[in-house]
Amino acid sequence: MTLEHTPSAQGSGSAATEKFKSERVSSDTTKERAAAIYQDLLNGVGDVIRKHEVTYDEYNVFKQWLIDVGEGGEWPLFCDVFVEHHIEEVNYQRHEFKGTKGSIEGPYYVPNAPQLPSVTTMPMREEDLSAPQLVFSGQVTDLEGKGLAGAHVEMWSNDADGYYSQFAPDIPEWNLRGTIVADDDGNFSITTLYPVPYRIPHDGPTGAFIESYGGHPWRPAHLHLLVSHPGYNGIITQLYFNEGDYINDDVASAVKPELILNPKKGDDGLHRVNYDFVLDPKPE
Ligand code: MBD
Ligand code: FE
């Protein structure tokens, strides 16, 4: 790892915050629903304070920490690591999807990654190419197993040093990012860096939070995916690797057993694995 490749939490955090702000989000939540959520939220905070008899010093450290997270641009990072898995599970169960299980998006998705053919190698730097490689192939189908021609498999992952392009300095813009266009039967085959465990940025307030309770900032090795086809519910998910470090101890609590791959190493040194994505039709 070279020094130029060491991004600070501040740098990756504020890049994630700038990206998030550009999305201009909104919600049509009613006043009644807002009141119910806020009451429960504040009552929950009150219960915790009473249960643990939180001190004024602890309260003031908390206020300072909230300020630090905002100034460091780490709210997208903190929320996606510690809160998003609840949101993802609640929404997944509510719609009773039958297709491939989703998982959290995390703070580092970038839309409109360049299109790549159905059989492709991800854009990689030399240091990524000289690390172990994975051939990840599969088919995108509907619930009946019919291939979805030209389905989009958007994939993004961290590099050999553990960093995401566009969220760390000195990495080519679309490194390890791409929109793979499946063939007429929905098939794809992607050669990529065999993912390595990833440490979330930990030199800022999110790291201080983790340190304060004696935790660790690691996520197991993972691939991020957004699989979509017109007329179908797009899925955001992640795939993990059997027996990898932190698979049972993900700081972001985002591993699901259905999403763990078991690649086999071939005589040519390449690891290969197959995984099919099943998309639910859009309601209506
Ligand atoms: C990541 O790479 C990630 O996947 C999540 C969920 C949070 C921070 C960084
Ligand atoms: Fe990630």
PDB file of C-alpha atoms and ligand atoms in Angstrom:
ATOM      1  CA  MET A   1       0.000   0.000   0.000  1.00  0.00           C
ATOM      2  CA  THR A   2       1.412   3.376  -0.945  1.00  0.00           C
ATOM      3  CA  LEU A   3       0.881   6.513   1.081  1.00  0.00           C
ATOM      4  CA  GLU A   4      -1.054   8.231  -1.724  1.00  0.00           C
ATOM      5  CA  HIS A   5      -3.539   5.380  -1.515  1.00  0.00           C
ATOM      6  CA  THR A   6      -4.375   6.016   2.115  1.00  0.00           C
ATOM      7  CA  PRO A   7      -7.635   7.970   2.055  1.00  0.00           C
ATOM      8  CA  SER A   8      -8.815   9.649   5.217  1.00  0.00           C
ATOM      9  CA  ALA A   9     -12.279   9.080   6.644  1.00  0.00           C
ATOM     10  CA  GLN A  10     -12.771  12.806   6.059  1.00  0.00           C
ATOM     11  CA  GLY A  11     -12.049  12.388   2.339  1.00  0.00           C
ATOM     12  CA  SER A  12     -14.191   9.318   1.706  1.00  0.00           C
ATOM     13  CA  GLY A  13     -16.869  10.555   4.114  1.00  0.00           C
ATOM     14  CA  SER A  14     -17.280  13.934   2.479  1.00  0.00           C
ATOM     15  CA  ALA A  15     -17.238  12.343  -1.001  1.00  0.00           C
ATOM     16  CA  ALA A  16     -20.119  10.089   0.120  1.00  0.00           C
ATOM     17  CA  THR A  17     -21.921  13.103   1.625  1.00  0.00           C
ATOM     18  CA  GLU A  18     -21.521  15.171  -1.563  1.00  0.00           C
ATOM     19  CA  LYS A  19     -22.849  12.279  -3.653  1.00  0.00           C
ATOM     20  CA  PHE A  20     -25.791  11.832  -1.270  1.00  0.00           C
ATOM     21  CA  LYS A  21     -26.683  15.545  -1.247  1.00  0.00           C
ATOM     22  CA  SER A  22     -26.797  15.587  -5.042  1.00  0.00           C
ATOM     23  CA  GLU A  23     -29.645  13.044  -4.942  1.00  0.00           C
ATOM     24  CA  ARG A  24     -32.122  15.543  -3.353  1.00  0.00           C
ATOM     25  CA  VAL A  25     -34.205  12.910  -1.553  1.00  0.00           C
ATOM     26  CA  SER A  26     -37.792  13.374  -0.349  1.00  0.00           C
ATOM     27  CA  SER A  27     -40.577  11.326   1.247  1.00  0.00           C
ATOM     28  CA  ASP A  28     -44.375  11.753   1.341  1.00  0.00           C
ATOM     29  CA  THR A  29     -44.574  10.804   5.060  1.00  0.00           C
ATOM     30  CA  THR A  30     -47.763  12.172   6.702  1.00  0.00           C
ATOM     31  CA  LYS A  31     -47.686  14.299   9.882  1.00  0.00           C
ATOM     32  CA  GLU A  32     -49.449  11.476  11.759  1.00  0.00           C
ATOM     33  CA  ARG A  33     -46.805   8.933  10.734  1.00  0.00           C
ATOM     34  CA  ALA A  34     -43.986  11.378  11.488  1.00  0.00           C
ATOM     35  CA  ALA A  35     -45.460  12.007  14.956  1.00  0.00           C
ATOM     36  CA  ALA A  36     -45.720   8.263  15.675  1.00  0.00           C
ATOM     37  CA  ILE A  37     -42.136   7.582  14.555  1.00  0.00           C
ATOM     38  CA  TYR A  38     -40.635  10.540  16.433  1.00  0.00           C
ATOM     39  CA  GLN A  39     -42.526   9.735  19.634  1.00  0.00           C
ATOM     40  CA  ASP A  40     -41.298   6.134  19.596  1.00  0.00           C
ATOM     41  CA  LEU A  41     -37.769   7.234  18.690  1.00  0.00           C
ATOM     42  CA  LEU A  42     -37.532   9.799  21.492  1.00  0.00           C
ATOM     43  CA  ASN A  43     -39.193   7.470  23.979  1.00  0.00           C
ATOM     44  CA  GLY A  44     -36.592   4.852  23.001  1.00  0.00           C
ATOM     45  CA  VAL A  45     -33.798   7.356  23.632  1.00  0.00           C
ATOM     46  CA  GLY A  46     -35.394   8.235  26.967  1.00  0.00           C
ATOM     47  CA  ASP A  47     -35.627   4.584  27.961  1.00  0.00           C
ATOM     48  CA  VAL A  48     -31.930   4.052  27.211  1.00  0.00           C
ATOM     49  CA  ILE A  49     -30.928   7.153  29.205  1.00  0.00           C
ATOM     50  CA  ARG A  50     -32.962   6.023  32.230  1.00  0.00           C
ATOM     51  CA  LYS A  51     -31.867   2.388  32.011  1.00  0.00           C
ATOM     52  CA  HIS A  52     -28.164   3.294  31.933  1.00  0.00           C
ATOM     53  CA  GLU A  53     -28.430   6.522  33.957  1.00  0.00           C
ATOM     54  CA  VAL A  54     -26.459   8.364  31.272  1.00  0.00           C
ATOM     55  CA  THR A  55     -24.277  11.089  32.820  1.00  0.00           C
ATOM     56  CA  TYR A  56     -23.912  14.746  31.767  1.00  0.00           C
ATOM     57  CA  ASP A  57     -20.331  13.990  30.608  1.00  0.00           C
ATOM     58  CA  GLU A  58     -21.657  11.202  28.403  1.00  0.00           C
ATOM     59  CA  TYR A  59     -24.429  13.453  27.091  1.00  0.00           C
ATOM     60  CA  ASN A  60     -21.924  16.173  26.197  1.00  0.00           C
ATOM     61  CA  VAL A  61     -19.578  13.681  24.506  1.00  0.00           C
ATOM     62  CA  PHE A  62     -22.585  12.519  22.494  1.00  0.00           C
ATOM     63  CA  LYS A  63     -23.411  16.079  21.374  1.00  0.00           C
ATOM     64  CA  GLN A  64     -19.784  16.705  20.404  1.00  0.00           C
ATOM     65  CA  TRP A  65     -19.724  13.423  18.488  1.00  0.00           C
ATOM     66  CA  LEU A  66     -22.893  14.323  16.540  1.00  0.00           C
ATOM     67  CA  ILE A  67     -21.213  17.590  15.538  1.00  0.00           C
ATOM     68  CA  ASP A  68     -18.041  15.721  14.509  1.00  0.00           C
ATOM     69  CA  VAL A  69     -19.933  13.200  12.364  1.00  0.00           C
ATOM     70  CA  GLY A  70     -21.670  16.027  10.481  1.00  0.00           C
ATOM     71  CA  GLU A  71     -18.520  18.115  10.041  1.00  0.00           C
ATOM     72  CA  GLY A  72     -16.605  15.037   8.890  1.00  0.00           C
ATOM     73  CA  GLY A  73     -19.322  14.259   6.334  1.00  0.00           C
ATOM     74  CA  GLU A  74     -19.723  10.793   7.860  1.00  0.00           C
ATOM     75  CA  TRP A  75     -23.500  10.568   8.227  1.00  0.00           C
ATOM     76  CA  PRO A  76     -23.944   8.408   5.094  1.00  0.00           C
ATOM     77  CA  LEU A  77     -21.142   6.135   6.303  1.00  0.00           C
ATOM     78  CA  PHE A  78     -22.405   5.844   9.882  1.00  0.00           C
ATOM     79  CA  CYS A  79     -26.068   5.354   8.894  1.00  0.00           C
ATOM     80  CA  ASP A  80     -25.319   2.728   6.239  1.00  0.00           C
ATOM     81  CA  VAL A  81     -23.031   0.758   8.554  1.00  0.00           C
ATOM     82  CA  PHE A  82     -25.213   0.772  11.680  1.00  0.00           C
ATOM     83  CA  VAL A  83     -28.798   1.450  10.565  1.00  0.00           C
ATOM     84  CA  GLU A  84     -29.364   0.485   6.915  1.00  0.00           C
ATOM     85  CA  HIS A  85     -29.592  -3.287   7.554  1.00  0.00           C
ATOM     86  CA  HIS A  86     -32.778  -2.756   9.595  1.00  0.00           C
ATOM     87  CA  ILE A  87     -34.305  -0.618   6.829  1.00  0.00           C
ATOM     88  CA  GLU A  88     -33.399  -3.185   4.175  1.00  0.00           C
ATOM     89  CA  GLU A  89     -34.913  -6.074   6.149  1.00  0.00           C
ATOM     90  CA  VAL A  90     -38.149  -4.260   6.963  1.00  0.00           C
ATOM     91  CA  ASN A  91     -38.700  -3.268   3.343  1.00  0.00           C
ATOM     92  CA  TYR A  92     -37.731  -6.649   1.960  1.00  0.00           C
ATOM     93  CA  GLN A  93     -40.236  -8.495   4.190  1.00  0.00           C
ATOM     94  CA  ARG A  94     -43.012  -5.990   3.592  1.00  0.00           C
ATOM     95  CA  HIS A  95     -43.013  -6.628  -0.157  1.00  0.00           C
ATOM     96  CA  GLU A  96     -42.614 -10.396   0.184  1.00  0.00           C
ATOM     97  CA  PHE A  97     -40.167 -10.664  -2.671  1.00  0.00           C
ATOM     98  CA  LYS A  98     -39.584 -14.195  -3.958  1.00  0.00           C
ATOM     99  CA  GLY A  99     -36.430 -13.451  -5.958  1.00  0.00           C
ATOM    100  CA  THR A 100     -32.804 -13.093  -4.871  1.00  0.00           C
ATOM    101  CA  LYS A 101     -32.331 -11.654  -1.383  1.00  0.00           C
ATOM    102  CA  GLY A 102     -31.221  -8.066  -1.135  1.00  0.00           C
ATOM    103  CA  SER A 103     -28.675  -6.515   1.185  1.00  0.00           C
ATOM    104  CA  ILE A 104     -27.667  -2.967   2.054  1.00  0.00           C
ATOM    105  CA  GLU A 105     -26.417  -0.550  -0.609  1.00  0.00           C
ATOM    106  CA  GLY A 106     -23.805   1.148   1.557  1.00  0.00           C
ATOM    107  CA  PRO A 107     -22.370   4.600   0.849  1.00  0.00           C
ATOM    108  CA  TYR A 108     -20.276   3.877  -2.271  1.00  0.00           C
ATOM    109  CA  TYR A 109     -22.633   3.138  -5.170  1.00  0.00           C
ATOM    110  CA  VAL A 110     -22.215   5.392  -8.188  1.00  0.00           C
ATOM    111  CA  PRO A 111     -24.870   5.241 -10.947  1.00  0.00           C
ATOM    112  CA  ASN A 112     -24.132   5.117 -14.680  1.00  0.00           C
ATOM    113  CA  ALA A 113     -20.941   3.072 -14.542  1.00  0.00           C
ATOM    114  CA  PRO A 114     -19.656   2.387 -18.097  1.00  0.00           C
ATOM    115  CA  GLN A 115     -21.314  -0.559 -19.879  1.00  0.00           C
ATOM    116  CA  LEU A 116     -19.321  -3.766 -20.328  1.00  0.00           C
ATOM    117  CA  PRO A 117     -20.150  -6.836 -22.487  1.00  0.00           C
ATOM    118  CA  SER A 118     -21.669 -10.007 -20.995  1.00  0.00           C
ATOM    119  CA  VAL A 119     -18.251 -11.715 -20.912  1.00  0.00           C
ATOM    120  CA  THR A 120     -15.862  -9.202 -19.448  1.00  0.00           C
ATOM    121  CA  THR A 121     -13.032  -8.308 -17.112  1.00  0.00           C
ATOM    122  CA  MET A 122     -13.608  -5.480 -14.653  1.00  0.00           C
ATOM    123  CA  PRO A 123     -11.426  -2.396 -15.044  1.00  0.00           C
ATOM    124  CA  MET A 124      -8.470  -2.975 -12.737  1.00  0.00           C
ATOM    125  CA  ARG A 125      -5.077  -1.491 -11.912  1.00  0.00           C
ATOM    126  CA  GLU A 126      -1.948  -3.633 -12.123  1.00  0.00           C
ATOM    127  CA  GLU A 127      -1.893  -4.221  -8.362  1.00  0.00           C
ATOM    128  CA  ASP A 128      -5.466  -5.545  -8.542  1.00  0.00           C
ATOM    129  CA  LEU A 129      -4.686  -7.755 -11.572  1.00  0.00           C
ATOM    130  CA  SER A 130      -1.712  -9.383  -9.843  1.00  0.00           C
ATOM    131  CA  ALA A 131      -3.899 -10.390  -6.851  1.00  0.00           C
ATOM    132  CA  PRO A 132      -6.068 -13.582  -6.968  1.00  0.00           C
ATOM    133  CA  GLN A 133      -8.834 -13.383  -9.576  1.00  0.00           C
ATOM    134  CA  LEU A 134     -12.438 -14.577  -9.514  1.00  0.00           C
ATOM    135  CA  VAL A 135     -14.561 -15.595 -12.489  1.00  0.00           C
ATOM    136  CA  PHE A 136     -18.100 -14.850 -11.401  1.00  0.00           C
ATOM    137  CA  SER A 137     -20.732 -16.119 -13.832  1.00  0.00           C
ATOM    138  CA  GLY A 138     -24.481 -16.616 -13.772  1.00  0.00           C
ATOM    139  CA  GLN A 139     -27.832 -15.878 -15.298  1.00  0.00           C
ATOM    140  CA  VAL A 140     -30.453 -13.235 -14.588  1.00  0.00           C
ATOM    141  CA  THR A 141     -33.922 -14.808 -14.729  1.00  0.00           C
ATOM    142  CA  ASP A 142     -37.553 -14.162 -13.845  1.00  0.00           C
ATOM    143  CA  LEU A 143     -39.342 -16.181 -11.126  1.00  0.00           C
ATOM    144  CA  GLU A 144     -39.998 -18.998 -13.642  1.00  0.00           C
ATOM    145  CA  GLY A 145     -36.328 -19.296 -14.601  1.00  0.00           C
ATOM    146  CA  LYS A 146     -36.624 -17.578 -17.984  1.00  0.00           C
ATOM    147  CA  GLY A 147     -33.454 -15.642 -18.881  1.00  0.00           C
ATOM    148  CA  LEU A 148     -33.847 -11.865 -19.037  1.00  0.00           C
ATOM    149  CA  ALA A 149     -32.102 -10.684 -22.201  1.00  0.00           C
ATOM    150  CA  GLY A 150     -29.819  -7.693 -21.733  1.00  0.00           C
ATOM    151  CA  ALA A 151     -30.355  -7.466 -17.960  1.00  0.00           C
ATOM    152  CA  HIS A 152     -27.999  -5.020 -16.279  1.00  0.00           C
ATOM    153  CA  VAL A 153     -25.605  -6.285 -13.601  1.00  0.00           C
ATOM    154  CA  GLU A 154     -24.011  -3.247 -11.994  1.00  0.00           C
ATOM    155  CA  MET A 155     -21.075  -4.249  -9.835  1.00  0.00           C
ATOM    156  CA  TRP A 156     -18.765  -2.252  -7.581  1.00  0.00           C
ATOM    157  CA  SER A 157     -16.101  -3.440  -5.178  1.00  0.00           C
ATOM    158  CA  ASN A 158     -13.049  -2.360  -3.255  1.00  0.00           C
ATOM    159  CA  ASP A 159      -9.552  -2.761  -4.705  1.00  0.00           C
ATOM    160  CA  ALA A 160      -6.612  -4.844  -3.449  1.00  0.00           C
ATOM    161  CA  ASP A 161      -5.737  -2.087  -0.951  1.00  0.00           C
ATOM    162  CA  GLY A 162      -9.326  -1.997   0.322  1.00  0.00           C
ATOM    163  CA  TYR A 163     -10.490   1.228  -1.334  1.00  0.00           C
ATOM    164  CA  TYR A 164     -13.380   2.203  -3.616  1.00  0.00           C
ATOM    165  CA  SER A 165     -12.797   4.299  -6.727  1.00  0.00           C
ATOM    166  CA  GLN A 166     -14.236   7.845  -6.487  1.00  0.00           C
ATOM    167  CA  PHE A 167     -14.027   7.635  -2.673  1.00  0.00           C
ATOM    168  CA  ALA A 168     -10.261   7.536  -2.313  1.00  0.00           C
ATOM    169  CA  PRO A 169      -7.539   9.520  -4.083  1.00  0.00           C
ATOM    170  CA  ASP A 170      -5.419   8.316  -7.023  1.00  0.00           C
ATOM    171  CA  ILE A 171      -7.646   5.468  -8.230  1.00  0.00           C
ATOM    172  CA  PRO A 172      -8.965   5.567 -11.826  1.00  0.00           C
ATOM    173  CA  GLU A 173     -12.553   6.886 -11.857  1.00  0.00           C
ATOM    174  CA  TRP A 174     -14.289   3.621 -12.807  1.00  0.00           C
ATOM    175  CA  ASN A 175     -11.846   1.153 -11.270  1.00  0.00           C
ATOM    176  CA  LEU A 176     -13.741  -2.024 -10.265  1.00  0.00           C
ATOM    177  CA  ARG A 177     -17.045  -0.486 -11.314  1.00  0.00           C
ATOM    178  CA  GLY A 178     -19.125  -1.424 -14.319  1.00  0.00           C
ATOM    179  CA  THR A 179     -22.571  -2.096 -15.788  1.00  0.00           C
ATOM    180  CA  ILE A 180     -22.353  -5.590 -17.272  1.00  0.00           C
ATOM    181  CA  VAL A 181     -25.005  -6.155 -19.959  1.00  0.00           C
ATOM    182  CA  ALA A 182     -26.153  -9.801 -19.918  1.00  0.00           C
ATOM    183  CA  ASP A 183     -26.521 -11.673 -23.235  1.00  0.00           C
ATOM    184  CA  ASP A 184     -29.791 -12.685 -24.950  1.00  0.00           C
ATOM    185  CA  ASP A 185     -30.308 -15.477 -22.394  1.00  0.00           C
ATOM    186  CA  GLY A 186     -29.471 -13.295 -19.388  1.00  0.00           C
ATOM    187  CA  ASN A 187     -26.031 -14.872 -18.977  1.00  0.00           C
ATOM    188  CA  PHE A 188     -22.901 -13.071 -17.823  1.00  0.00           C
ATOM    189  CA  SER A 189     -19.315 -13.962 -16.885  1.00  0.00           C
ATOM    190  CA  ILE A 190     -17.253 -11.392 -15.022  1.00  0.00           C
ATOM    191  CA  THR A 191     -13.558 -11.708 -14.209  1.00  0.00           C
ATOM    192  CA  THR A 192     -12.664  -9.544 -11.241  1.00  0.00           C
ATOM    193  CA  LEU A 193     -10.366  -9.174  -8.274  1.00  0.00           C
ATOM    194  CA  TYR A 194     -11.197 -11.832  -5.667  1.00  0.00           C
ATOM    195  CA  PRO A 195     -12.545  -9.484  -3.010  1.00  0.00           C
ATOM    196  CA  VAL A 196     -10.606  -9.000   0.217  1.00  0.00           C
ATOM    197  CA  PRO A 197     -11.999  -8.007   3.640  1.00  0.00           C
ATOM    198  CA  TYR A 198     -12.612  -4.314   3.909  1.00  0.00           C
ATOM    199  CA  ARG A 199     -12.116  -1.870   6.744  1.00  0.00           C
ATOM    200  CA  ILE A 200     -14.581   1.016   6.759  1.00  0.00           C
ATOM    201  CA  PRO A 201     -12.898   4.432   7.108  1.00  0.00           C
ATOM    202  CA  HIS A 202     -11.994   4.478  10.798  1.00  0.00           C
ATOM    203  CA  ASP A 203      -9.797   7.524  11.415  1.00  0.00           C
ATOM    204  CA  GLY A 204     -12.799   9.823  11.924  1.00  0.00           C
ATOM    205  CA  PRO A 205     -15.829   9.972  14.257  1.00  0.00           C
ATOM    206  CA  THR A 206     -17.281   6.646  13.016  1.00  0.00           C
ATOM    207  CA  GLY A 207     -13.955   5.026  13.903  1.00  0.00           C
ATOM    208  CA  ALA A 208     -13.954   6.804  17.278  1.00  0.00           C
ATOM    209  CA  PHE A 209     -17.418   5.397  17.944  1.00  0.00           C
ATOM    210  CA  ILE A 210     -16.241   1.847  17.169  1.00  0.00           C
ATOM    211  CA  GLU A 211     -13.114   2.298  19.281  1.00  0.00           C
ATOM    212  CA  SER A 212     -15.158   3.595  22.226  1.00  0.00           C
ATOM    213  CA  TYR A 213     -16.898   0.244  22.665  1.00  0.00           C
ATOM    214  CA  GLY A 214     -13.911  -1.926  21.738  1.00  0.00           C
ATOM    215  CA  GLY A 215     -15.274  -2.998  18.362  1.00  0.00           C
ATOM    216  CA  HIS A 216     -13.582  -3.477  14.971  1.00  0.00           C
ATOM    217  CA  PRO A 217     -14.206  -1.684  11.660  1.00  0.00           C
ATOM    218  CA  TRP A 218     -14.057  -4.717   9.320  1.00  0.00           C
ATOM    219  CA  ARG A 219     -16.531  -5.987   6.752  1.00  0.00           C
ATOM    220  CA  PRO A 220     -16.090  -9.453   5.212  1.00  0.00           C
ATOM    221  CA  ALA A 221     -14.947  -9.579   1.566  1.00  0.00           C
ATOM    222  CA  HIS A 222     -17.925  -8.663  -0.602  1.00  0.00           C
ATOM    223  CA  LEU A 223     -19.159  -7.715  -4.058  1.00  0.00           C
ATOM    224  CA  HIS A 224     -21.852  -5.042  -4.361  1.00  0.00           C
ATOM    225  CA  LEU A 225     -24.486  -5.604  -7.039  1.00  0.00           C
ATOM    226  CA  LEU A 226     -27.495  -3.866  -8.506  1.00  0.00           C
ATOM    227  CA  VAL A 227     -29.321  -6.168 -10.917  1.00  0.00           C
ATOM    228  CA  SER A 228     -32.122  -4.724 -13.037  1.00  0.00           C
ATOM    229  CA  HIS A 229     -34.347  -5.248 -16.060  1.00  0.00           C
ATOM    230  CA  PRO A 230     -37.299  -3.173 -17.344  1.00  0.00           C
ATOM    231  CA  GLY A 231     -40.570  -4.411 -15.830  1.00  0.00           C
ATOM    232  CA  TYR A 232     -38.830  -6.106 -12.880  1.00  0.00           C
ATOM    233  CA  ASN A 233     -37.923  -5.011  -9.381  1.00  0.00           C
ATOM    234  CA  GLY A 234     -34.245  -4.144  -9.417  1.00  0.00           C
ATOM    235  CA  ILE A 235     -32.338  -5.694  -6.515  1.00  0.00           C
ATOM    236  CA  ILE A 236     -29.489  -4.199  -4.566  1.00  0.00           C
ATOM    237  CA  THR A 237     -27.493  -6.924  -2.903  1.00  0.00           C
ATOM    238  CA  GLN A 238     -24.045  -8.132  -1.864  1.00  0.00           C
ATOM    239  CA  LEU A 239     -22.297 -11.459  -2.257  1.00  0.00           C
ATOM    240  CA  TYR A 240     -19.873 -12.867   0.321  1.00  0.00           C
ATOM    241  CA  PHE A 241     -17.308 -15.683   0.468  1.00  0.00           C
ATOM    242  CA  ASN A 242     -17.440 -18.881   2.453  1.00  0.00           C
ATOM    243  CA  GLU A 243     -15.058 -19.124   5.400  1.00  0.00           C
ATOM    244  CA  GLY A 244     -13.763 -15.592   4.841  1.00  0.00           C
ATOM    245  CA  ASP A 245     -12.711 -13.427   7.772  1.00  0.00           C
ATOM    246  CA  TYR A 246     -15.498 -11.416   9.434  1.00  0.00           C
ATOM    247  CA  ILE A 247     -18.243 -13.397   7.643  1.00  0.00           C
ATOM    248  CA  ASN A 248     -19.874 -13.907  11.064  1.00  0.00           C
ATOM    249  CA  ASP A 249     -18.827 -10.539  12.455  1.00  0.00           C
ATOM    250  CA  ASP A 250     -19.649  -7.871   9.853  1.00  0.00           C
ATOM    251  CA  VAL A 251     -19.516  -4.356  11.325  1.00  0.00           C
ATOM    252  CA  ALA A 252     -22.467  -3.511   9.031  1.00  0.00           C
ATOM    253  CA  SER A 253     -24.551  -6.634   9.965  1.00  0.00           C
ATOM    254  CA  ALA A 254     -25.347  -7.194   6.280  1.00  0.00           C
ATOM    255  CA  VAL A 255     -24.436 -10.872   5.664  1.00  0.00           C
ATOM    256  CA  LYS A 256     -27.248 -13.318   4.836  1.00  0.00           C
ATOM    257  CA  PRO A 257     -26.663 -17.076   4.411  1.00  0.00           C
ATOM    258  CA  GLU A 258     -28.303 -17.044   0.933  1.00  0.00           C
ATOM    259  CA  LEU A 259     -25.665 -14.579  -0.249  1.00  0.00           C
ATOM    260  CA  ILE A 260     -22.512 -16.567   0.592  1.00  0.00           C
ATOM    261  CA  LEU A 261     -20.552 -17.980  -2.371  1.00  0.00           C
ATOM    262  CA  ASN A 262     -18.266 -20.995  -2.340  1.00  0.00           C
ATOM    263  CA  PRO A 263     -15.794 -20.527  -5.234  1.00  0.00           C
ATOM    264  CA  LYS A 264     -13.531 -23.367  -6.416  1.00  0.00           C
ATOM    265  CA  LYS A 265      -9.928 -22.807  -7.463  1.00  0.00           C
ATOM    266  CA  GLY A 266      -9.091 -24.218 -10.911  1.00  0.00           C
ATOM    267  CA  ASP A 267      -5.764 -25.628 -12.173  1.00  0.00           C
ATOM    268  CA  ASP A 268      -5.210 -22.293 -13.905  1.00  0.00           C
ATOM    269  CA  GLY A 269      -5.229 -20.521 -10.534  1.00  0.00           C
ATOM    270  CA  LEU A 270      -8.556 -18.791 -11.198  1.00  0.00           C
ATOM    271  CA  HIS A 271     -11.347 -19.083  -8.649  1.00  0.00           C
ATOM    272  CA  ARG A 272     -14.722 -19.745 -10.262  1.00  0.00           C
ATOM    273  CA  VAL A 273     -18.253 -19.487  -8.978  1.00  0.00           C
ATOM    274  CA  ASN A 274     -21.751 -19.398 -10.425  1.00  0.00           C
ATOM    275  CA  TYR A 275     -24.646 -17.435  -8.943  1.00  0.00           C
ATOM    276  CA  ASP A 276     -28.003 -16.725 -10.602  1.00  0.00           C
ATOM    277  CA  PHE A 277     -30.115 -13.652  -9.898  1.00  0.00           C
ATOM    278  CA  VAL A 278     -33.896 -14.034  -9.825  1.00  0.00           C
ATOM    279  CA  LEU A 279     -35.948 -10.865 -10.256  1.00  0.00           C
ATOM    280  CA  ASP A 280     -39.539 -10.364  -9.078  1.00  0.00           C
ATOM    281  CA  PRO A 281     -41.898  -8.684 -11.542  1.00  0.00           C
ATOM    282  CA  LYS A 282     -42.819  -5.096 -10.729  1.00  0.00           C
ATOM    283  CA  PRO A 283     -46.239  -4.901  -9.029  1.00  0.00           C
ATOM    284  CA  GLU A 284     -48.742  -3.678 -11.732  1.00  0.00           C
TER     285      GLU A 284
HETATM  286  C1  MBD B   1     -18.641  -0.317   2.583  1.00  0.00           C
HETATM  287  O1  MBD B   1     -17.857  -0.779   1.600  1.00  0.00           O
HETATM  288  C2  MBD B   1     -19.814  -0.933   2.745  1.00  0.00           C
HETATM  289  O2  MBD B   1     -20.104  -1.952   1.941  1.00  0.00           O
HETATM  290  C3  MBD B   1     -20.682  -0.502   3.750  1.00  0.00           C
HETATM  291  C4  MBD B   1     -21.981  -1.181   3.947  1.00  0.00           C
HETATM  292  C5  MBD B   1     -20.348   0.544   4.563  1.00  0.00           C
HETATM  293  C6  MBD B   1     -19.141   1.172   4.386  1.00  0.00           C
HETATM  294  C7  MBD B   1     -18.294   0.750   3.393  1.00  0.00           C
HETATM  295 FE    FE B   2     -18.637  -2.235   0.428  1.00  0.00          FE
END
